[in-house]
Amino acid sequence: MNLRIYEGDGKSEGACGGSCGCGGGGDGAGSGGMSRSGITRRSFLRRGTATAGGLAALAASLSPLRDLESDDKPTVEKFLQKHYKEMSAEDMESALERIRNEVERRYEVRPDIRDIKPMDGVEFVYALNLTRCIGCRKCVHACVAENNQSRDPEIQYIRVLEMPRGSVDIEDGDHHYDRPTVPDDNHYYMPVQCHQCANPPCVKVCPVEATWQEPDGITVIDYDWCIGCRYCEAACPYWARRFNFAKPSLPTSDLNTTMSYLSNRPRQKGVMEKCHFCLHRTREGKMPACLEVCPVGARKFGNVLDPESDVSQVLKTKRVFVLKAELNTLPRFFYYYDERDPVGHRGGEGAAS
Amino acid sequence: MKEYTRFLWRCFRLSFHGDWRYYTWMLLLTVIALLGLNAYCKQLVYGLATTGMTDQVSWGLYIANFTYLVGIAAAAVMLVIPAYIYKNKELHDVVIFGELLAVAAIVMCLLFVTADLGRPDRFHHLMLRFNFPLSMLTWDVIVLNVYLVLNLHICGYMIYTVYRKRKENRKLFVLPFVFIAIVWAVSIHTVTAFLYSGLGGRPFWNSAVIAPRFIASAFAAGPAFIIITLQVINRMTSHEMPLNALKLLRQIVLVAMTINVFLLLSEVFTDFYTGAVHSVSAQYLYFGIGEHTALVPWIWSAITMNLIALFLLYLPYRGRRVWVLNTACVLLIIGIWIEKGMGLIVPAFIPTPLGEFVEYMPTMNEILVGLGIWAFGLLLYSIFVRITVPVLNGDLSYDTVYHTEPESKPAVRNASGSERSVPS
């Protein structure tokens, strides 16, 4: 008996509009027009318009998705791609092939992209001579040219601080100094980039293991695995990580076609990136782009396990320090001054001190 | 099983029924939620550049709201403890509404986190390589989802047994889960606090007081939220709320808020008396540094609201002057929202670890996404309440047919068998 009442309740049908966003159901609900004989014409019309209105509103709110670029659309291939460490050689080859095709489609150049593995018995370390650095920012721009960063908005891995003499506190540094000529007599210059920590806070916090430390000490990112939560960016004490807030834009003329999977291949929107010690160069015996361009030789790079390397010599003979040593991140990026360490250098050239 | 699907179907039908106030409210929420969806689609297409976030301030409105809502969700448990441990019968009804609020809040949390992701299309990577136990974010994923399931189970079971007019098997199906949920509620907020306090590179967060402060502020804001909600339900539906519960809730808010203010003072003292470089973020927050003063008005209005609320709470409580309590609650809800959002998430990024000052201001698109998620959460909660009230009243059960609207009265839901009418 009750069932009839339920079915005949015309208002219940029109009520659909209440949460469909069409406004069809609300106000008319108090008026009559219902019978006790199933769905009336009126309630049918009302329910129809309400549903249609709701769907239209939903479609309208989803409409920006029409502008989604084809590269951003999820594909089965991308969906099934494995984490870097789980890829077999064939998996990697097919991923590289996909990237080649994507680059070709976007930039009309076929890139030379490989997956370059670390060398055995190598641990990379960087050393930077604060006495020599003149703050010309050539390293900043060489890095951008080498690593296919987005040009607009421009992403830079290296930040040069202009420091007042008498302070090593980076909070005193000026990030946006703009002088007709450098260096300024009252300042010295401190470039900061990823320190490739041996105890990296960024790796620890990543929820999906999209970033990790390689055997040669370089912390890398799998751009195809990163979910873009930016927890690593919050965790980094050196502000070394950068996020692609917008789709990276890079003119074809500026594209560096020598690429590797974990370093300078073009990035997508919504992923993290950072300095990787130019691993596509350094793992093949070359120097990083920032070092090569430095006009004053302030930058030293090499294998710290090789006692004859430049960096080993610097660590042995100079007074070196790392930034924020109290955080125990154990950076592989050292700063030093030209003054020689009287103790460390005693056995070397007698002319010192 | 068949009966259960019928129950769900009837709940679905019921959520489209109501009087004009219900329709207006739901329509409003739907419109806002759709606007938010629209804004989110834009964000999907153009990237997070549509937000005010930058490499300098890489978390903003989304994560702030996420943090606040974790607190609201956790606070539901403050109602469970007195109800079940001290066998306070009056609170039993209230508990259901509290736990439903927790469900809605957790759903909002998950939506806010998703909105913050640069690559939501890769969400499944979480299942393929889960950096547990190292990453606190993975802990958060676990505790939030388990908490959601726990609460869904408790509310669902209790409502469904009433619907079926069965006797609850409390010892087996409710109590164990309630006790787990109590511990769990503390864990969701603790884990969320550890998310921040574990970062050595952010001195503003890297403080042991963050977790206790989170819990204290949550247990003030959450019950305050419920105090308001209960009165709204009381006023708008036929359900008779045990308004005596307000008294107990008020005490919870009072104690929690007192502890919160004390912890805040401890933090401010340590920062400012030490005066070390690491208090720069705090200085920026409270007083501004140079021309960078964006957060100063926010934090001082939050402090003012919190202190006024605390003062009002300390006035002797009289049931008749419930507006005093309500004012205090509203001030608290807003004050703590600012304190946890603008006051806790944003200043940790200013200055950057390299000492650069870049300020943060959410964009219109970002605000719309946030409002959309709030509207969606409130929409969910309204539907939950819409369903729960007639079930608890006994108007909707498996052997009755709930006819929503008698033909004579426009104030439909009051005519469903209860003696109570709309309060004037």
GROMACS .gro file of N, CA and C in nm, chain B residues 48 58 96 237 295 315 387 393 422:
model
   27
  401LEU      N    1   5.047   2.348  -1.252
  401LEU     CA    2   5.033   2.416  -1.124
  401LEU      C    3   5.076   2.562  -1.133
  411SER      N    4   5.670   2.618  -0.219
  411SER     CA    5   5.623   2.510  -0.305
  411SER      C    6   5.498   2.440  -0.252
  449ILE      N    7   2.788   0.936   1.601
  449ILE     CA    8   2.765   0.906   1.460
  449ILE      C    9   2.786   1.031   1.374
  590THR      N   10   1.645   1.976   1.105
  590THR     CA   11   1.583   1.846   1.083
  590THR      C   12   1.497   1.810   1.203
  648LEU      N   13   5.198   3.810   0.562
  648LEU     CA   14   5.128   3.723   0.656
  648LEU      C   15   5.091   3.793   0.786
  668LEU      N   16   3.412   3.225   3.018
  668LEU     CA   17   3.295   3.279   3.086
  668LEU      C   18   3.210   3.162   3.133
  740ILE      N   19   2.047   1.129   0.535
  740ILE     CA   20   2.012   0.988   0.543
  740ILE      C   21   2.002   0.941   0.687
  746ASN      N   22   1.568   0.826   1.361
  746ASN     CA   23   1.435   0.854   1.413
  746ASN      C   24   1.341   0.736   1.398
  775VAL      N   25   0.982   2.285   1.368
  775VAL     CA   26   1.094   2.377   1.347
  775VAL      C   27   1.098   2.480   1.460
   0.00000   0.00000   0.00000
